[in-house]
Every structure is written in structure tokens, then in C-alpha cells.
Amino acid sequence: MTQSRWKTKRGKAGCCSSASTLPARYGDLGLAEDVLSSHIAWDPGALSVARLLSQKLDAALIFQRFSRLIYDCNRPPESASAMPVVSEIYDIPGNADLDEAERFLRTAALYVPFHEAVSSLVEKRKILGIESVIVTIHSFTPVYHGRVREVEIGILHDRDSRLADAMLADREAASFKVERNEPYGPEDGVTHTLRLHALPEGLLNVMIEVRNDLIADEVGQRAAADYLGESLERALASIGD
């Protein structure tokens, strides 16, 4: 987990996990509280699922605590979506006309420490002779730009599909509707973290997306974490055989 000295302003949310968090210096970015509580500002339920998975698998968990509207750490600094001016149907006034100094400040404060923490952990494990597996957890909205999404869990991968293939091998028996590279895929630029930390080292990796209406409460979060934990364990065992 990375830390920052920025003071925070919390947005409200109906979910039991952390809502979007904004550094106090940015106020509300010009957005209403209901917008800051929506999926454009954070991934509802994802952190709770990640924490449960971390416990279940005895795995390290690294996350950054600020809203992705300030900086989406799963995007490189040159990406327009790293500090979006528009998210889905919403303009983000506080992100309009950012100068290079402000973009550098946010990158240095959030993106760099997050990815340095991941790199440092992987390197320490490597020195100890422990091979790492990179798993990223996200959530997505059930309706996007007016289109209903039927997929419930997406198993995403970039050019290394080993872990994703193994997880998808038994999806027909799953209690969720599980699809490959849905509702996003590598062509959408969402696999940056995998490309940065897993692919160069040849580490097993996967990006997991869970529909956020399914993990809006503790019961749903535990159901998703149980399924994903068992799926990951089976997949890793099959690759190791």
C-alpha cells in the first residue's frame, strides 16, 4: 500500500468499501457528490474483493487510495485517461486544461509511488527466490453509455494468456457469467500494469473485472472473492503440473 501526505476529501457511497477519495487541494473537481460516488470516480467493491482475495491467498495487496479522477494508476502518464477530462458522460471540470506542472505533480505523487511499490515487492520476492504472480482487481458498471452488459466477471489478458486461459478452462461450471477480455480488452489500454510489471519478467498475470452490482455488499463481495480465489488456485495448480 502506498501512502501520500495529501489531506483527503471523501466522497459518499452506498457501498461498504472505500468510496472515491480526493486530495483536499482539489475540492470536489467541480462534481456533485452523487457523481463522485459513482463508478466514474472509483471501482465500487473492488478493494473489498481484493482484500478478501489477499487474505484467502495469503497474497500481498498494493493499492492507492485516491480517486482515479486525480490519477488512474492503471494508465501511463501520456494517456489521456490517466487524468481524464471526460469520463463516460461526465465532464470533469477540475481536470480541464491541466498544465505540465500539474500533470507532473500528480504523476509524481500517485503513479510513481504506486508502481515503485509494485516493482520493489516483485524484486524483493525475486531475491528471496519467490516467483510472483500479478493479479489486478477492478469493477465495472452494468450499464455503460446506455448499453447493458451481460458479462459478470471478465478475465483479461495481454499477450501472455497463460493464467487467463487456465482460469477460463472451467468457466462453464461457474456460478457467474465469465468472459475473456470483457467488458474491455488490451486494445482499450487497460492492461498497462500487466505490461509494466509482468510481461517483461515473464510473470504469470491476469486482470480481473467484476460487475459492480454483484459486489455492492459484503455477501456479494465474499461470493466473488470465493469464486475468484478458487479459480486462481486451480489455475495456478494446473499450470504448475
Short mmCIF file of C-alpha atoms in Angstrom, two decimals, residues 5-231:
data_model
loop_
_atom_site.label_atom_id
_atom_site.label_comp_id
_atom_site.label_asym_id
_atom_site.label_seq_id
_atom_site.Cartn_x
_atom_site.Cartn_y
_atom_site.Cartn_z
CA ARG A 5 0.88 13.27 2.64
CA TRP A 6 -2.02 14.92 0.83
CA LYS A 7 -5.02 15.60 3.04
CA THR A 8 -8.19 13.99 1.77
CA LYS A 9 -11.81 14.75 0.99
CA ARG A 10 -14.06 11.70 0.98
CA GLY A 11 -16.99 11.21 -1.34
CA LYS A 12 -20.09 9.39 -0.09
CA ALA A 13 -21.11 5.97 -1.34
CA GLY A 14 -23.71 3.33 -0.69
CA CYS A 15 -21.16 0.53 -0.68
CA CYS A 16 -19.42 -0.71 2.41
CA SER A 17 -15.94 -0.36 0.90
CA SER A 18 -13.92 2.83 0.42
CA ALA A 19 -15.52 5.47 -1.79
CA SER A 20 -13.66 7.91 -4.01
CA THR A 21 -11.08 9.92 -2.09
CA LEU A 22 -9.88 13.31 -3.25
CA PRO A 23 -6.89 15.33 -2.02
CA ALA A 24 -8.32 18.37 -0.22
CA ARG A 25 -6.45 20.74 -2.53
CA TYR A 26 -8.71 19.68 -5.43
CA GLY A 27 -12.02 20.19 -3.65
CA ASP A 28 -14.71 18.24 -5.50
CA LEU A 29 -13.23 18.70 -9.01
CA GLY A 30 -16.43 20.60 -9.82
CA LEU A 31 -18.55 17.46 -9.49
CA ALA A 32 -21.69 16.72 -7.45
CA GLU A 33 -21.42 14.19 -4.62
CA ASP A 34 -23.58 11.64 -6.44
CA VAL A 35 -21.16 11.73 -9.38
CA LEU A 36 -18.16 11.35 -7.07
CA SER A 37 -19.85 8.31 -5.55
CA SER A 38 -20.41 6.71 -8.95
CA HIS A 39 -18.22 4.34 -10.92
CA ILE A 40 -16.52 7.14 -12.86
CA ALA A 41 -14.56 8.11 -9.74
CA TRP A 42 -13.63 4.67 -8.35
CA ASP A 43 -14.22 0.93 -8.71
CA PRO A 44 -17.06 0.13 -6.27
CA GLY A 45 -16.50 -3.10 -4.37
CA ALA A 46 -13.13 -3.86 -5.97
CA LEU A 47 -10.96 -3.06 -2.97
CA SER A 48 -13.13 -5.17 -0.66
CA VAL A 49 -12.87 -8.12 -3.05
CA ALA A 50 -9.11 -7.59 -3.35
CA ARG A 51 -8.72 -7.57 0.42
CA LEU A 52 -10.67 -10.81 0.75
CA LEU A 53 -8.59 -12.41 -2.00
CA SER A 54 -5.41 -11.19 -0.35
CA GLN A 55 -6.44 -12.94 2.87
CA LYS A 56 -7.61 -16.10 1.11
CA LEU A 57 -4.46 -16.49 -0.97
CA ASP A 58 -2.02 -15.05 1.57
CA ALA A 59 -1.03 -12.53 -1.10
CA ALA A 60 0.40 -9.04 -0.82
CA LEU A 61 -2.01 -6.23 -1.74
CA ILE A 62 -0.90 -2.86 -3.11
CA PHE A 63 -3.40 -0.11 -3.85
CA GLN A 64 -3.50 3.67 -3.99
CA ARG A 65 -6.18 5.44 -2.01
CA PHE A 66 -7.14 8.39 -4.22
CA SER A 67 -9.85 8.59 -6.87
CA ARG A 68 -8.81 7.61 -10.35
CA LEU A 69 -10.11 11.02 -11.49
CA ILE A 70 -6.99 12.52 -9.89
CA TYR A 71 -4.78 9.83 -11.45
CA ASP A 72 -5.69 6.39 -12.77
CA CYS A 73 -2.62 4.34 -11.87
CA ASN A 74 -3.53 1.73 -14.48
CA ARG A 75 -2.71 4.27 -17.20
CA PRO A 76 0.68 5.66 -18.27
CA PRO A 77 1.31 9.41 -17.84
CA GLU A 78 0.97 10.10 -21.56
CA SER A 79 -2.53 8.58 -21.68
CA ALA A 80 -5.48 10.99 -21.87
CA SER A 81 -7.38 8.70 -19.47
CA ALA A 82 -4.71 8.97 -16.76
CA MET A 83 -6.25 12.30 -15.70
CA PRO A 84 -9.49 12.31 -17.70
CA VAL A 85 -11.22 15.46 -18.86
CA VAL A 86 -14.33 13.41 -19.65
CA SER A 87 -15.43 10.14 -18.03
CA GLU A 88 -18.33 8.38 -19.75
CA ILE A 89 -20.98 11.17 -19.99
CA TYR A 90 -19.43 13.49 -17.38
CA ASP A 91 -17.12 16.43 -17.92
CA ILE A 92 -14.50 16.72 -15.16
CA PRO A 93 -14.04 20.49 -14.66
CA GLY A 94 -11.14 20.06 -12.23
CA ASN A 95 -9.17 18.18 -14.89
CA ALA A 96 -9.72 20.67 -17.70
CA ASP A 97 -6.67 22.47 -19.09
CA LEU A 98 -4.12 20.83 -16.81
CA ASP A 99 -0.65 22.25 -17.41
CA GLU A 100 2.52 20.18 -17.50
CA ALA A 101 3.43 21.14 -13.94
CA GLU A 102 0.14 19.84 -12.56
CA ARG A 103 0.33 16.64 -14.60
CA PHE A 104 3.88 16.08 -13.32
CA LEU A 105 2.77 16.72 -9.72
CA ARG A 106 0.01 14.11 -9.89
CA THR A 107 2.23 11.62 -11.67
CA ALA A 108 5.00 12.02 -9.10
CA ALA A 109 2.60 11.87 -6.14
CA LEU A 110 0.49 8.87 -7.19
CA TYR A 111 1.60 6.97 -10.28
CA VAL A 112 5.30 6.77 -9.47
CA PRO A 113 4.99 5.61 -5.82
CA PHE A 114 2.35 3.03 -6.71
CA HIS A 115 4.38 1.39 -9.44
CA GLU A 116 7.61 1.69 -7.48
CA ALA A 117 5.90 -0.21 -4.66
CA VAL A 118 4.89 -3.00 -7.05
CA SER A 119 8.36 -3.18 -8.62
CA SER A 120 10.04 -3.18 -5.22
CA LEU A 121 7.87 -6.01 -3.93
CA VAL A 122 8.45 -8.15 -7.03
CA GLU A 123 12.20 -7.53 -6.81
CA LYS A 124 12.37 -8.41 -3.10
CA ARG A 125 10.49 -11.64 -3.74
CA LYS A 126 12.79 -12.43 -6.65
CA ILE A 127 15.86 -12.01 -4.41
CA LEU A 128 14.27 -14.43 -1.94
CA GLY A 129 13.63 -16.92 -4.72
CA ILE A 130 9.84 -16.40 -4.63
CA GLU A 131 8.15 -16.13 -8.01
CA SER A 132 5.39 -13.54 -8.19
CA VAL A 133 2.01 -13.67 -9.90
CA ILE A 134 0.46 -10.31 -10.82
CA VAL A 135 -3.34 -10.12 -10.39
CA THR A 136 -5.17 -6.80 -10.72
CA ILE A 137 -8.74 -6.37 -9.47
CA HIS A 138 -11.27 -3.90 -10.89
CA SER A 139 -15.03 -3.45 -11.16
CA PHE A 140 -17.25 -2.17 -13.95
CA THR A 141 -20.71 -0.69 -14.25
CA PRO A 142 -23.59 -2.90 -15.52
CA VAL A 143 -24.73 -0.17 -17.95
CA TYR A 144 -22.26 1.86 -19.96
CA HIS A 145 -23.29 4.54 -22.45
CA GLY A 146 -26.78 3.03 -22.34
CA ARG A 147 -25.61 -0.48 -23.21
CA VAL A 148 -26.42 -3.28 -20.76
CA ARG A 149 -23.50 -5.56 -20.02
CA GLU A 150 -24.44 -9.20 -19.52
CA VAL A 151 -20.94 -10.35 -18.54
CA GLU A 152 -20.47 -10.64 -14.78
CA ILE A 153 -16.76 -11.37 -14.49
CA GLY A 154 -14.15 -10.54 -17.09
CA ILE A 155 -10.85 -12.39 -17.26
CA LEU A 156 -8.50 -10.09 -19.14
CA HIS A 157 -5.01 -10.62 -20.50
CA ASP A 158 -2.49 -9.04 -22.80
CA ARG A 159 -0.16 -11.12 -24.98
CA ASP A 160 0.54 -13.57 -22.13
CA SER A 161 -2.70 -15.52 -21.67
CA ARG A 162 -1.41 -18.49 -19.65
CA LEU A 163 -3.16 -17.69 -16.38
CA ALA A 164 -6.28 -16.35 -18.07
CA ASP A 165 -6.54 -19.49 -20.22
CA ALA A 166 -6.29 -21.70 -17.15
CA MET A 167 -8.94 -19.68 -15.29
CA LEU A 168 -11.28 -19.79 -18.27
CA ALA A 169 -10.89 -23.53 -18.77
CA ASP A 170 -13.65 -24.37 -16.29
CA ARG A 171 -15.86 -21.30 -16.66
CA GLU A 172 -18.83 -23.37 -17.85
CA ALA A 173 -19.21 -24.69 -14.30
CA ALA A 174 -19.00 -21.19 -12.78
CA SER A 175 -21.94 -19.59 -10.99
CA PHE A 176 -21.06 -16.35 -12.80
CA LYS A 177 -21.15 -15.43 -16.48
CA VAL A 178 -17.42 -15.28 -17.18
CA GLU A 179 -15.94 -13.98 -20.44
CA ARG A 180 -12.50 -13.38 -21.93
CA ASN A 181 -11.37 -9.75 -22.37
CA GLU A 182 -14.77 -8.31 -21.46
CA PRO A 183 -16.02 -5.66 -20.99
CA TYR A 184 -12.60 -4.34 -22.01
CA GLY A 185 -9.54 -5.76 -23.69
CA PRO A 186 -5.88 -4.86 -24.22
CA GLU A 187 -6.84 -2.76 -27.23
CA ASP A 188 -8.58 -0.39 -24.77
CA GLY A 189 -5.31 0.33 -22.97
CA VAL A 190 -6.40 -1.29 -19.70
CA THR A 191 -3.50 -3.74 -19.29
CA HIS A 192 -0.81 -1.15 -18.53
CA THR A 193 0.02 -2.60 -15.11
CA LEU A 194 0.44 -6.08 -16.58
CA ARG A 195 2.61 -4.73 -19.39
CA LEU A 196 4.77 -2.80 -16.95
CA HIS A 197 5.35 -5.40 -14.24
CA ALA A 198 4.50 -8.87 -15.54
CA LEU A 199 5.27 -9.15 -19.23
CA PRO A 200 8.93 -8.01 -19.11
CA GLU A 201 9.68 -10.55 -16.36
CA GLY A 202 7.61 -13.38 -17.83
CA LEU A 203 5.43 -13.49 -14.70
CA LEU A 204 2.04 -15.14 -14.71
CA ASN A 205 -0.59 -12.44 -14.71
CA VAL A 206 -4.26 -11.65 -15.15
CA MET A 207 -6.60 -8.66 -14.88
CA ILE A 208 -9.98 -9.34 -13.29
CA GLU A 209 -13.10 -7.20 -13.77
CA VAL A 210 -16.23 -7.82 -11.65
CA ARG A 211 -19.59 -6.17 -12.40
CA ASN A 212 -20.12 -3.77 -9.54
CA ASP A 213 -23.80 -4.50 -8.86
CA LEU A 214 -22.72 -8.01 -7.84
CA ILE A 215 -20.27 -6.74 -5.21
CA ALA A 216 -22.29 -3.91 -3.69
CA ASP A 217 -22.43 -5.60 -0.28
CA GLU A 218 -20.39 -7.96 1.84
CA VAL A 219 -22.32 -11.05 0.75
CA GLY A 220 -21.63 -10.35 -2.91
CA GLN A 221 -18.03 -9.45 -2.26
CA ARG A 222 -17.42 -12.72 -0.44
CA ALA A 223 -19.14 -14.73 -3.17
CA ALA A 224 -16.97 -13.13 -5.85
CA ALA A 225 -13.79 -13.48 -3.79
CA ASP A 226 -14.53 -17.14 -3.04
CA TYR A 227 -15.07 -17.93 -6.71
CA LEU A 228 -12.02 -15.99 -7.88
CA GLY A 229 -9.80 -17.40 -5.15
CA GLU A 230 -10.74 -20.97 -6.01
CA SER A 231 -10.39 -20.27 -9.73
#
